[in-house]
Coordinates of C-alpha atoms and ligand atoms in Angstrom, one line a residue:
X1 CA 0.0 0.0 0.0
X2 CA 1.2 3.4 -0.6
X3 CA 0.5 6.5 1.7
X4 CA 0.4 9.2 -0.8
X5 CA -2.4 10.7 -2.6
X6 CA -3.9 8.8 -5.5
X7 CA -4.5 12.2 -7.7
X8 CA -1.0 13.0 -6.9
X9 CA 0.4 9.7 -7.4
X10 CA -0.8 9.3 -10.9
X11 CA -1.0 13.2 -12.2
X12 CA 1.8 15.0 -14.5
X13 CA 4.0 16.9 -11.7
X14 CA 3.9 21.0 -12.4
X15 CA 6.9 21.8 -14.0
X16 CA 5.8 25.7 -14.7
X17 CA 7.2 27.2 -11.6
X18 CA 9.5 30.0 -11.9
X19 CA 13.1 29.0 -11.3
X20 CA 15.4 31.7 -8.7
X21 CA 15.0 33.6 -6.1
X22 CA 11.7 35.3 -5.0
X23 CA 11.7 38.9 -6.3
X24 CA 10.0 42.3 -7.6
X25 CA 6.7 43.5 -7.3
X26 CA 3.7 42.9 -8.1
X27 CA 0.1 44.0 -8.5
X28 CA -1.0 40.8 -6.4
X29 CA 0.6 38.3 -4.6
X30 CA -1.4 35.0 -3.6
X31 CA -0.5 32.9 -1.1
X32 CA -1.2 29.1 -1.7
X33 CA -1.5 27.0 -5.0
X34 CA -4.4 25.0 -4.2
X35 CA -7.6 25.6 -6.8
X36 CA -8.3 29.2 -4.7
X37 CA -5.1 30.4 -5.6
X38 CA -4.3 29.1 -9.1
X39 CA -7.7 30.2 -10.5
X40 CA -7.2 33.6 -9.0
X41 CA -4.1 33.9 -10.5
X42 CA -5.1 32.4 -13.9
X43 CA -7.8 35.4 -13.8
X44 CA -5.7 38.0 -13.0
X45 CA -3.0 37.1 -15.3
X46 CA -5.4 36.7 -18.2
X47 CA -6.4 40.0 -17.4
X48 CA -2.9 41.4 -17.8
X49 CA -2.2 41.5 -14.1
X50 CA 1.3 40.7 -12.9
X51 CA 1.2 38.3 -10.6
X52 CA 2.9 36.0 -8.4
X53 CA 1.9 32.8 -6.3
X54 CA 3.9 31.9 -3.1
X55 CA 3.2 28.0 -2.1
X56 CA 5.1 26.9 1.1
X57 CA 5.1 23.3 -0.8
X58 CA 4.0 22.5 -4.3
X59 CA 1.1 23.0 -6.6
X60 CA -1.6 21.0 -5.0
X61 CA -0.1 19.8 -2.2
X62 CA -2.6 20.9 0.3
X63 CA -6.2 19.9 0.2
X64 CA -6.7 20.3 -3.5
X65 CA -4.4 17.4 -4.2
X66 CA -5.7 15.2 -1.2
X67 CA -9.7 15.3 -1.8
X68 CA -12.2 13.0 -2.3
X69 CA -12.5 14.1 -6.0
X70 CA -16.6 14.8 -5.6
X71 CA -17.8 18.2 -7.5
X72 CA -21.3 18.4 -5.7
X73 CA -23.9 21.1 -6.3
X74 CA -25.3 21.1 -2.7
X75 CA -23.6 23.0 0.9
X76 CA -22.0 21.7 3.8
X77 CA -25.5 22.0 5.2
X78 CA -28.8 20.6 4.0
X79 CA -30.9 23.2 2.0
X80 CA -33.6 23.3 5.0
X81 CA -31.4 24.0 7.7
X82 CA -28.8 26.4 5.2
X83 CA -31.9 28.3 4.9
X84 CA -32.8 28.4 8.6
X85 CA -29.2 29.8 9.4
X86 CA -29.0 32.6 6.7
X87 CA -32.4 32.8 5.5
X88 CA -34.1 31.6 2.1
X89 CA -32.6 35.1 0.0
X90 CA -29.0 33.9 0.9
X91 CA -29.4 30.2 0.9
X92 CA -31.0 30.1 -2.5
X93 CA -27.7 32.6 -3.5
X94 CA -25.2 30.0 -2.1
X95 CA -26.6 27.1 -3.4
X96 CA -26.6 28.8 -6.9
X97 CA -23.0 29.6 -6.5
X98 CA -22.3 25.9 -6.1
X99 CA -24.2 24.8 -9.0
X100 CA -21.9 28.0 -11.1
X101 CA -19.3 26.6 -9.2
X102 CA -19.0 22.9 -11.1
X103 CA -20.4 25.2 -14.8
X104 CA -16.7 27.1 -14.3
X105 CA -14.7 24.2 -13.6
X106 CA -16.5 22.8 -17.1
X107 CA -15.9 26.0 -19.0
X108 CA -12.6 26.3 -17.5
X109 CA -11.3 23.0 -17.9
X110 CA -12.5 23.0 -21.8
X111 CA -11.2 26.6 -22.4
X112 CA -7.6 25.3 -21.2
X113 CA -7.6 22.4 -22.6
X114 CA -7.4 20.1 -19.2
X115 CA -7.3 16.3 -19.8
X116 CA -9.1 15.7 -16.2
X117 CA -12.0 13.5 -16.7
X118 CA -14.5 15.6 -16.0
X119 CA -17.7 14.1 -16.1
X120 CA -21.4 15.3 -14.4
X121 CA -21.4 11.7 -13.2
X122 CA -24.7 13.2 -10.5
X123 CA -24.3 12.3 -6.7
X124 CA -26.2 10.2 -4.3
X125 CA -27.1 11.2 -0.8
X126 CA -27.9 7.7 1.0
X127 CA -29.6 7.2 3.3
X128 CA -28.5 4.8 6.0
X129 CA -31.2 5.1 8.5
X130 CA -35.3 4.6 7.4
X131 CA -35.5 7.9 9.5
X132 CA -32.6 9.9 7.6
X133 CA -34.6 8.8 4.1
X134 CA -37.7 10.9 5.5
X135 CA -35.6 13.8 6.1
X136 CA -33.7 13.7 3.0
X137 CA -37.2 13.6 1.5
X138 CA -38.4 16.8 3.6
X139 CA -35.5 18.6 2.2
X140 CA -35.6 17.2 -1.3
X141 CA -39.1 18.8 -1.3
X142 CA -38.1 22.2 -0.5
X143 CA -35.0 22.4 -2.6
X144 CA -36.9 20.8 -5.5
X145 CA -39.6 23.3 -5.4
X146 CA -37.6 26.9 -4.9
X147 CA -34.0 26.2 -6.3
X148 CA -32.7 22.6 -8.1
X149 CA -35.1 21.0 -9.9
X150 CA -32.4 18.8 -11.4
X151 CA -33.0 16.3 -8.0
X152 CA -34.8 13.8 -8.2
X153 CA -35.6 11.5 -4.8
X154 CA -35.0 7.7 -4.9
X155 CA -36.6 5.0 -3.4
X156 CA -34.8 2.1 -2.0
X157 CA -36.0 0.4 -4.7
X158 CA -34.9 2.5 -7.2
X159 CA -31.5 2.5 -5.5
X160 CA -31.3 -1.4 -6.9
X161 CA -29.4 -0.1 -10.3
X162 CA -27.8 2.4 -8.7
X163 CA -25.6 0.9 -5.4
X164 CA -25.0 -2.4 -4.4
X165 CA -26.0 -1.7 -0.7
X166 CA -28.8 -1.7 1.1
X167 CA -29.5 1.8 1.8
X168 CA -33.2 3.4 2.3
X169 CA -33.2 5.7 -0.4
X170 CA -31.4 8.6 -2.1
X171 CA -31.6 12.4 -3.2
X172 CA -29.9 12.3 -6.7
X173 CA -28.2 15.6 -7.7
X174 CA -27.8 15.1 -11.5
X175 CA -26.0 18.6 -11.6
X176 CA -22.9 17.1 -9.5
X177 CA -19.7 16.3 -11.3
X178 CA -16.5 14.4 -10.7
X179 CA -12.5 14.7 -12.0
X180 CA -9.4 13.9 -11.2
X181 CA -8.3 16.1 -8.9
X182 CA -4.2 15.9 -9.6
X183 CA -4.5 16.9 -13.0
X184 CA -7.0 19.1 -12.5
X185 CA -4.9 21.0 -10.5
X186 CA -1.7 20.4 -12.0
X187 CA -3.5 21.8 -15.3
X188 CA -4.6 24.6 -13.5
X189 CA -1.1 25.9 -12.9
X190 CA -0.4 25.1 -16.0
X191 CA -2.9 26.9 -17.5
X192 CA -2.0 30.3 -14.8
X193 CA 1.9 30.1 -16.1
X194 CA 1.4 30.4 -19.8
X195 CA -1.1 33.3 -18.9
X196 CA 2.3 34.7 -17.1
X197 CA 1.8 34.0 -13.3
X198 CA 4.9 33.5 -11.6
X199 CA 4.5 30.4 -9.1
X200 CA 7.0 30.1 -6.7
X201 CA 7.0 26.7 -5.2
X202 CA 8.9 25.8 -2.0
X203 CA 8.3 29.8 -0.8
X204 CA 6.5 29.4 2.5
X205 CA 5.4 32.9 3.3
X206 CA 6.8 33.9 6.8
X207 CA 6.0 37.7 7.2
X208 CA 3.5 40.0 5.9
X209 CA 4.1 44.0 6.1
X210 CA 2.0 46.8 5.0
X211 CA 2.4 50.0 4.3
X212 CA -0.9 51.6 3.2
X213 CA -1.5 49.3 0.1
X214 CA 2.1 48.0 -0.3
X215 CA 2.6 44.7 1.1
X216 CA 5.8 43.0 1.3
X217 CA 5.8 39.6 1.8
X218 CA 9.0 37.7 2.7
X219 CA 10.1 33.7 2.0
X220 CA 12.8 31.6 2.8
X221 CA 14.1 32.4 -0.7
X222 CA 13.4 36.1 -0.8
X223 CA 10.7 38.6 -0.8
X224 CA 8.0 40.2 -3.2
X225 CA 6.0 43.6 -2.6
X226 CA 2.8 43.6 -3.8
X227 CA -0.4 45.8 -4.6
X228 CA -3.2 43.4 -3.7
X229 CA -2.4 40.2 -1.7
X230 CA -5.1 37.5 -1.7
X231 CA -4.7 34.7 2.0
X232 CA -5.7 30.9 -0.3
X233 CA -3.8 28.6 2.1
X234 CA -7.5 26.5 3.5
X235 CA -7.2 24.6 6.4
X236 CA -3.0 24.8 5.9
X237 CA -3.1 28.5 7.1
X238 CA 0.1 28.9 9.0
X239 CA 0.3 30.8 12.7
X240 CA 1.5 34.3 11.3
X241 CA -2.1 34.7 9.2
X242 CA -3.5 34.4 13.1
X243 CA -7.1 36.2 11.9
X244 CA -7.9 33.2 10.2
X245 CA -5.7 31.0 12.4
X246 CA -8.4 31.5 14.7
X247 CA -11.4 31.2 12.2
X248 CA -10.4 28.4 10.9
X249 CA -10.7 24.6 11.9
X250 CA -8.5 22.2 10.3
X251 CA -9.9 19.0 10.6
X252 CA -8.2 15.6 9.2
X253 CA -10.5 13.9 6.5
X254 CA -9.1 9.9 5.1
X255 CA -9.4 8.1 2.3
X256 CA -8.5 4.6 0.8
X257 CA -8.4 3.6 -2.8
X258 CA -8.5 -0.1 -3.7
X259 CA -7.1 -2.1 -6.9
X260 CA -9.0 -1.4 -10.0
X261 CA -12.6 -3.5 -9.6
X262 CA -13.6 -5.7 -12.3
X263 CA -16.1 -5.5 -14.5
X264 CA -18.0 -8.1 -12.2
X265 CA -17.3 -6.1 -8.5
X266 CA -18.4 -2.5 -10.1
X267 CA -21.5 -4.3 -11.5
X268 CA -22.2 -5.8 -7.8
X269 CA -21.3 -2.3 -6.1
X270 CA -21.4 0.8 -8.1
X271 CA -23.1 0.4 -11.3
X272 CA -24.6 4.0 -11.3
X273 CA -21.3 5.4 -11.5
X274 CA -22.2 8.4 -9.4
X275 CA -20.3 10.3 -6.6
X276 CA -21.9 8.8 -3.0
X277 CA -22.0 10.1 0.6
X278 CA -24.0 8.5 3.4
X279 CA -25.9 10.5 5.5
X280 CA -24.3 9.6 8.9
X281 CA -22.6 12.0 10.6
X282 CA -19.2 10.2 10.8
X283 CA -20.0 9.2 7.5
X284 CA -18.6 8.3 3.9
X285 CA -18.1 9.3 0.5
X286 CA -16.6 7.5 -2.1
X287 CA -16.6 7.5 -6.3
X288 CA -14.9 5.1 -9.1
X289 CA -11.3 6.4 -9.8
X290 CA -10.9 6.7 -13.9
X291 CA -8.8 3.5 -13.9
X292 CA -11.7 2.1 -11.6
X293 CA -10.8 1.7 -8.2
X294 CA -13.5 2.7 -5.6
X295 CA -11.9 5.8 -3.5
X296 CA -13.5 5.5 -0.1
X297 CA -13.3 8.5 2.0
X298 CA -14.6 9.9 5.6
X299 CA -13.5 11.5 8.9
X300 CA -12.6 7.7 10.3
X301 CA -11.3 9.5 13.3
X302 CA -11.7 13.4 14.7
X303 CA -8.1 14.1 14.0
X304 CA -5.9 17.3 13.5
X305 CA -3.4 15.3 11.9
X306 CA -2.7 13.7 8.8
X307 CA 0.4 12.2 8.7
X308 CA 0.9 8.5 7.9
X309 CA 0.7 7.1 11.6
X310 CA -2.8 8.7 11.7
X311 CA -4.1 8.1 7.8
X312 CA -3.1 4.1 8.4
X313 CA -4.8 4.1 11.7
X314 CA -7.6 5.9 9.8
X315 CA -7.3 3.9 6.9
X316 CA -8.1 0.5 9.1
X317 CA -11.4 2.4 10.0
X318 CA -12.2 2.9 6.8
X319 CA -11.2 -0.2 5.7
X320 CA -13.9 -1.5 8.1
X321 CA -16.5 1.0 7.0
X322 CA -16.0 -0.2 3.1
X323 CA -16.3 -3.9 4.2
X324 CA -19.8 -2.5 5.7
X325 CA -21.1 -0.9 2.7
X326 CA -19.7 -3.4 0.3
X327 CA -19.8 -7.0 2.0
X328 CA -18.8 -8.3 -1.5
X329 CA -15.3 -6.1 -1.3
X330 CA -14.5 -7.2 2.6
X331 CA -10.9 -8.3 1.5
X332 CA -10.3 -6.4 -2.0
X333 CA -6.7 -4.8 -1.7
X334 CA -6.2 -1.5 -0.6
X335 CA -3.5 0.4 -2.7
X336 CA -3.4 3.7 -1.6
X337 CA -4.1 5.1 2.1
X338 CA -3.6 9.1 2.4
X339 CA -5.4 11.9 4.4
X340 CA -5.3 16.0 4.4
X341 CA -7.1 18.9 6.2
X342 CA -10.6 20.2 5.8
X343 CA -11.0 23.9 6.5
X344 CA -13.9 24.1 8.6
X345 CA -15.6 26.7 10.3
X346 CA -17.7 27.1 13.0
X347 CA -20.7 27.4 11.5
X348 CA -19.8 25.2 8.0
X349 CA -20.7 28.5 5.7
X350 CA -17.5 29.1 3.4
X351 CA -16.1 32.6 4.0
X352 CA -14.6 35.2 1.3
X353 CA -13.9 38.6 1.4
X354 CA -11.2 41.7 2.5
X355 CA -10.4 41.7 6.1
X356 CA -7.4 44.2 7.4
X357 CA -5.7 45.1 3.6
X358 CA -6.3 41.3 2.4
X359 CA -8.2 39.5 0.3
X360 CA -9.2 35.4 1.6
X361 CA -11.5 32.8 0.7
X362 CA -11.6 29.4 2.6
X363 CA -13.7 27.4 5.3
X364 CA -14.9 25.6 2.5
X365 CA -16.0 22.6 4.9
X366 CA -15.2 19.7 2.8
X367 CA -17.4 21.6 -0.1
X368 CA -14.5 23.2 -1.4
X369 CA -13.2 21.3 -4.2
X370 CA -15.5 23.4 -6.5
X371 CA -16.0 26.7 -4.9
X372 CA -12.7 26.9 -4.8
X373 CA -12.3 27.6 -8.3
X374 CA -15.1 29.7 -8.5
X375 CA -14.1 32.1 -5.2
X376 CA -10.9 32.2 -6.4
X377 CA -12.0 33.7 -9.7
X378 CA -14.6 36.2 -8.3
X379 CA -12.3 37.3 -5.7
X380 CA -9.6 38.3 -8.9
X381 CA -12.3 40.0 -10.2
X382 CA -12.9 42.4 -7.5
X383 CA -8.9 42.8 -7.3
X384 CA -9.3 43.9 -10.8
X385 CA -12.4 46.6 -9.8
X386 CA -14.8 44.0 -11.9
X387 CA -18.3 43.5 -10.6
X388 CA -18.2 42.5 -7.2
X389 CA -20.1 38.9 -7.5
X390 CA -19.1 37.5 -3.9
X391 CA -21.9 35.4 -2.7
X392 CA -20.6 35.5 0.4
X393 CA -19.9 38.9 0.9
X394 CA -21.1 40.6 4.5
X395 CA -21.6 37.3 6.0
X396 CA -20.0 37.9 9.9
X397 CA -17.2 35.8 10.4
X398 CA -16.3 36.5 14.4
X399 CA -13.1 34.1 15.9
X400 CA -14.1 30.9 18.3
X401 CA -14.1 31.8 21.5
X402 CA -11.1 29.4 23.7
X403 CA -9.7 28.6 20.1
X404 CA -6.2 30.1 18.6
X405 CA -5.4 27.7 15.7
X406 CA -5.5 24.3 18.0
X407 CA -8.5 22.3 17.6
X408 CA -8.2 20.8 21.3
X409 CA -12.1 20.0 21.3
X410 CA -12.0 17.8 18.2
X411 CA -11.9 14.3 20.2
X412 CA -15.2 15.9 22.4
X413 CA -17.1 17.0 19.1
X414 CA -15.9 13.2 17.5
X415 CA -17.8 11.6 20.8
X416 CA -20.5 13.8 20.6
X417 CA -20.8 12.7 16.4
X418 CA -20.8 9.1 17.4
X419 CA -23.4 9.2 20.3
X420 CA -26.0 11.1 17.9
X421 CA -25.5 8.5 15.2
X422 CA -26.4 6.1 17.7
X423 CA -29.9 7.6 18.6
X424 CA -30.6 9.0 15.2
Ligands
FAD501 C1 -9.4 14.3 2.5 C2 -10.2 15.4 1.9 C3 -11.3 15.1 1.1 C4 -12.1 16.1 0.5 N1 -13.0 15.8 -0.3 C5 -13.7 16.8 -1.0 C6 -14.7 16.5 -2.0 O1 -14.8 15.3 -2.4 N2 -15.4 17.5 -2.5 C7 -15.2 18.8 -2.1 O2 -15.9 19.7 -2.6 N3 -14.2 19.1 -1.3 C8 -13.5 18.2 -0.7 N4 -12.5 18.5 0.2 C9 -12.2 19.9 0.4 C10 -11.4 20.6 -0.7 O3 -10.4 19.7 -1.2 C11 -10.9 21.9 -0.3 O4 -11.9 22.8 0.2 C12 -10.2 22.7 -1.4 O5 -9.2 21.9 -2.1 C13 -9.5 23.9 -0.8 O6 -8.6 24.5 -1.8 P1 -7.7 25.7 -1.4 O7 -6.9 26.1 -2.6 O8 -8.5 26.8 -0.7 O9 -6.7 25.1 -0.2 P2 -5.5 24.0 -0.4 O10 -5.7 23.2 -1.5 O11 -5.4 23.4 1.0 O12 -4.2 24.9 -0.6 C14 -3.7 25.8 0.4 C15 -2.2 25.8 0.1 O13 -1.6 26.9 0.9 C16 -0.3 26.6 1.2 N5 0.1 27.4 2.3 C17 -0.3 27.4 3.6 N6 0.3 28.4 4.3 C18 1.2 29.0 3.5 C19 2.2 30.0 3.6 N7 2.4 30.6 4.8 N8 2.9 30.4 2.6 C20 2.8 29.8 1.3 N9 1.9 28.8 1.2 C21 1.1 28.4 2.2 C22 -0.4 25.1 1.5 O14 0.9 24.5 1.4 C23 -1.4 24.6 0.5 O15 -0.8 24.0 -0.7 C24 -11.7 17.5 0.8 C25 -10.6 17.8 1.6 C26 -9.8 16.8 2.1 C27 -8.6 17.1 2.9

């Protein structure tokens, strides 16, 4: 078994990124090459900007290389209780920006040229519980009628062609998509170098100064000074960014992927072909890889770390947890075992925005892997004084009380998961 990231394991490594040291200035600087960052300097370069990415790693390394490869239309939070938090107005506004979000990964991904696999395979939302099937069906209602009517609700019955498990039901999303998330972003970068980015790789960003709106931002390898400056670094944001240190989450998330299934297993366990999540709340989510392995994710274990003591501990839970869902796979080999962060926030709403001379967007909570793209692009646009189209824009974002960047109540909030999955 190997503990490194499928996507990056079998994805063309970036070899765009400027050579020597880190220099000049700039009209923006972003911090991070996940899919926030590289698509808002794709924009701005296409634009004619001059700009330069600073990744402490390399393209991709963070969460957009490590994810569960799912492009779903739907929130953290079910449309129901998304629209008793913020209200219908701004619900039915970030829903929509989810379903834009997967149309500019399409557009994008065609318009560069991106051999990704891109597919709207739809997603499933299972039910495991009788009682979680009549509140998927309450909410399948509501969103149905006032924003996605591209859902459709499945019986267990129906679910026969779809899954080989014996779940209770299903909301299908046909709007959802899936790709492969290593070339995606490696194509990404790509695409932001021959537009002229500069991507630094290795250039972990270790101080920030401003002087009105000059920045200067300082590596190991040098420093830059830049106009606009946009924060992209997720649930990876370092101590000396301690406003969103303190915002921000970072929760560990696992996954396994197994051989490639035959023809015969993917008939028996995924013939529908679609992306899947269970609607536990230490749940799963899992897909078919292009070369057809089945890539089985979920929180396993309320962790802060990944590292590969904690993914293979996580990877036995997961392993178990497969063997539930699909019986008929109990002993297929496992070749890959890897795990990353999850930005989270307190609430689960993504936040965007300028806070104190910077531009940021991130706390994505595990729905990021398409907003990404999208924030990233919107926020480049307002950089360039382009209509302002943040969807997320006012939303209050105040720090966690008793909480400075070290999630110490993780193991609490894991036992509190577990008991209400009991009684639920
Ligand atoms: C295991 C897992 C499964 C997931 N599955 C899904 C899924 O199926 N669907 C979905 O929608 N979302 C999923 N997500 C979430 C999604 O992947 C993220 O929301 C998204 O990739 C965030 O992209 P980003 O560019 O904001 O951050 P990242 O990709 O995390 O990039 C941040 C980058 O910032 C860099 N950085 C940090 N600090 C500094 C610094 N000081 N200087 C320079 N660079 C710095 C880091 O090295 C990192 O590369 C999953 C996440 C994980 C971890």
């Amino acid at each position: 078994m190997k503990f490194v990231s499928y996507w990056h394991d079998t994805a063309p490594v970036f070899s765009g990124g400027a050579q020597g040291p880190v220099e000049g200035h700039y009209d923006a600087a972003i911090i991070g090459a996940g899919f926030t960052g590289l698509a808002a300097a794709r924009q701005l370069a296409k634009a004619g900007a001059k700009v330069a990415v600073l990744e402490a790693e390399r393209v991709g390394w963070g969460a957009s290389g490590r994810n569960g490869g799912h492009l779903n239309n739907g929130l953290a939070h079910s449309y129901l209780s998304a629209k008793a938090e913020l209200g219908k107005e701004r619900a039915i506004a970030l829903y929509r920006a989810l379903d834009d979000s997967v149309d500019t990964i399409e557009a994008l991904v065609a318009e560069e040229g991106i051999d990704c696999n891109f597919r709207r395979a739809g997603k499933l939302k299972l039910a495991s519980k009788p009682q979680h099937f009549e509140a998927i069906a309450r909410n399948f209602e509501a969103l149905h009628a006032e924003v996605d009517p591209d859902t459709e609700l499945l019986s267990a019955a129906d679910l026969k062609s779809e899954i080989g498990s014996p779940f209770h039901g299903a909301m299908l999303s046909k709007k959802s998509a899936m790709m492969h998330m290593g070339r995606y972003v490696a194509g990404l970068a790509t695409a932001a170098a021959r537009h002229g980015a500069v991507i630094h790789e290795n250039a972990a960003v270790t101080d920030r100064k401003q002087a009105g709106n000059r920045h200067e931002l300082t590596t190991p390898r040098g420093r830059i000074s830049a106009d606009n400056v946009l924060v992209a670094t997720g649930a990876y944001t370092t101590p000396n960014f301690s406003y969103f240190r303190r915002r921000i989450i970072s929760v560990g998330s696992f996954i396994i992927a197994t051989r490639p299934l035959s023809d015969a297993e993917i008939a028996a366990t995924m013939p529908g072909n679609r992306t899947c999540v269970t609607s536990m709340n230490i749940g799963n989510y899992f897909r078919l890889s292009p070369d057809r392995r089945l890539i089985f994710g979920g929180r396993a274990r309320f962790s802060a770390t990944s590292d590969q003591r904690s993914d293979a501990r996580s990877g036995q839970i997961l392993q178990a947890g497969l063997a539930g869902i699909f019986p008929q796979l109990a002993k297929v080999e496992i070749d890959y075992c890897w795990g990353g962060l999850v930005d989270m926030t307190k609430d689960r709403f993504p936040r965007a925005g300028y806070h104190d001379g910077v531009w940021y967007a991130m706390g994505y909570s595990g729905h990021g892997a398409q907003l990404s793209t999208h924030l990233g692009m919107i926020l480049a646009d307002a950089m360039l004084g382009r209509e302002d189209r943040n969807p997320l824009k006012g939303l209050e974002w105040p720090s966690i009380p008793g909480y400075s960047g070290k999630p110490w109540f993780l193991p609490m909030v894991g036992l509190y998961y577990k008991a209400l999955d009991r009684i639920q």
